[in-house]
Tab-separated table of C-alpha atoms in Angstrom:
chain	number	residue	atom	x	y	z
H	12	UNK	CA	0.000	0.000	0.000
H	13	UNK	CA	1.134	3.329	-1.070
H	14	UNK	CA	0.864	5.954	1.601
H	15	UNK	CA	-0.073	9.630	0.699
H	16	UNK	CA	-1.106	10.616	4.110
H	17	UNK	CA	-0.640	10.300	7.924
H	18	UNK	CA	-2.725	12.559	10.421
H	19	UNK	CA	-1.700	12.843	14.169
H	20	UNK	CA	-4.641	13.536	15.801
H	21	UNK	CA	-3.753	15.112	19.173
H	22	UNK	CA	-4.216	18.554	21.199
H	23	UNK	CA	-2.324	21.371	21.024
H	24	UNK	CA	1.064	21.485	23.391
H	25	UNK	CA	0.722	17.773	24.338
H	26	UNK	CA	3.969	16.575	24.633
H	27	UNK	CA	3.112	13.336	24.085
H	28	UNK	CA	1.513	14.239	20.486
H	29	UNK	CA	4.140	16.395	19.369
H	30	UNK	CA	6.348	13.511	19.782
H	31	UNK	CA	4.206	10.775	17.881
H	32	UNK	CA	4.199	13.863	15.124
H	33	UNK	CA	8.032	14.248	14.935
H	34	UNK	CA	8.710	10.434	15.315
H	35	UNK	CA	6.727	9.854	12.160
H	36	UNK	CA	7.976	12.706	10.419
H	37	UNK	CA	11.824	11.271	11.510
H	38	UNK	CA	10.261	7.751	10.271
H	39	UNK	CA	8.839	8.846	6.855
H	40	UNK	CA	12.766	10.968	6.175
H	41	UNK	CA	14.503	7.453	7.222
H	42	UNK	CA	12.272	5.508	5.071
H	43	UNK	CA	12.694	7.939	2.045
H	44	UNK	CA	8.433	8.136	2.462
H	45	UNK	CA	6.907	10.998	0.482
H	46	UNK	CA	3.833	11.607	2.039
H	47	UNK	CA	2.118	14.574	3.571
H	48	UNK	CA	2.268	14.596	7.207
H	49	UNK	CA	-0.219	16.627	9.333
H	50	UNK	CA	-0.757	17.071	13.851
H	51	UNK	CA	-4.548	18.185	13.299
H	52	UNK	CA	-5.832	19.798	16.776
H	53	UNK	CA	-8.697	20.941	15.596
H	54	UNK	CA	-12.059	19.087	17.608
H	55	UNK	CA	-14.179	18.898	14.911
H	56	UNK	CA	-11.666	17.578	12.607
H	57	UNK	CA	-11.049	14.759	14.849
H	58	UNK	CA	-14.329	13.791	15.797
H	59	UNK	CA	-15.295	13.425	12.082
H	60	UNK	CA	-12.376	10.108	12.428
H	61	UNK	CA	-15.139	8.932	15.468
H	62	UNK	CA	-11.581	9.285	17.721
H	63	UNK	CA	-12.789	10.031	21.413
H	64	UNK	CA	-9.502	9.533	22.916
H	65	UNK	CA	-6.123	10.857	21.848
H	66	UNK	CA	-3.838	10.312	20.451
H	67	UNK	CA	-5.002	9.215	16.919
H	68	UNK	CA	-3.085	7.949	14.169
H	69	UNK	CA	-4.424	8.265	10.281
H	70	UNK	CA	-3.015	6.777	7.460
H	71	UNK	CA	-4.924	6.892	4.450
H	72	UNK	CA	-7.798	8.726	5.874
H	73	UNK	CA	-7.833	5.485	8.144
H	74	UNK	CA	-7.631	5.344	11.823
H	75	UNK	CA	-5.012	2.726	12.719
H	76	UNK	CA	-4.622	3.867	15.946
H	77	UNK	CA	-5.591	5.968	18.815
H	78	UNK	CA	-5.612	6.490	22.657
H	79	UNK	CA	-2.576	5.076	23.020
H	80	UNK	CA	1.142	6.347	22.596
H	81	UNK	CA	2.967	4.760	20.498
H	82	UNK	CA	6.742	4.210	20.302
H	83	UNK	CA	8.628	4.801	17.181
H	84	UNK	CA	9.078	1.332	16.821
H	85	UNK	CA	5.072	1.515	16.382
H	86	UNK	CA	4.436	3.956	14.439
H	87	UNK	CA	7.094	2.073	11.863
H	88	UNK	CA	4.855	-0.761	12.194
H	89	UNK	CA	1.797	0.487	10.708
H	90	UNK	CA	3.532	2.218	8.456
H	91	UNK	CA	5.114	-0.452	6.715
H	92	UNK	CA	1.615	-2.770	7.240
């Protein structure tokens, strides 16, 4: 599966989602990955993925993951799935 997109779904200034965002954008420069990488805060936004806890993980338009964080190790996972 090609991947054009990954969304961290997360609040603004959570640690813990700024860090999912920059391990995935450190995964998708490692991998040589060419897809557009987003941290969407905004409420509605994420409740139109049905995500009540955070944070999320889109790929695809596809919620793969969320209330959880994941490691690096992870997020490398489902990308490569």
């Amino acid at each position: 599966m090609k991947i054009e997109s990954i969304k961290i779904l997360g609040r603004d200034g959570c640690s813990n989602c700024m860090g999912m965002f920059q391990n995935t954008i450190d995964i998708l420069a490692e991998k040589n990955i060419a897809a557009d990488c987003q941290h969407v805060t905004d409420l509605q936004q994420i409740m139109a993925y049905g995500v009540m806890s955070l944070p999320g993980l889109v790929i695809n338009d596809k919620v793969v993951s969320y209330g959880k964080i994941l490691s690096k190790a992870d997020i490398q996972k489902f990308i490569e799935s």
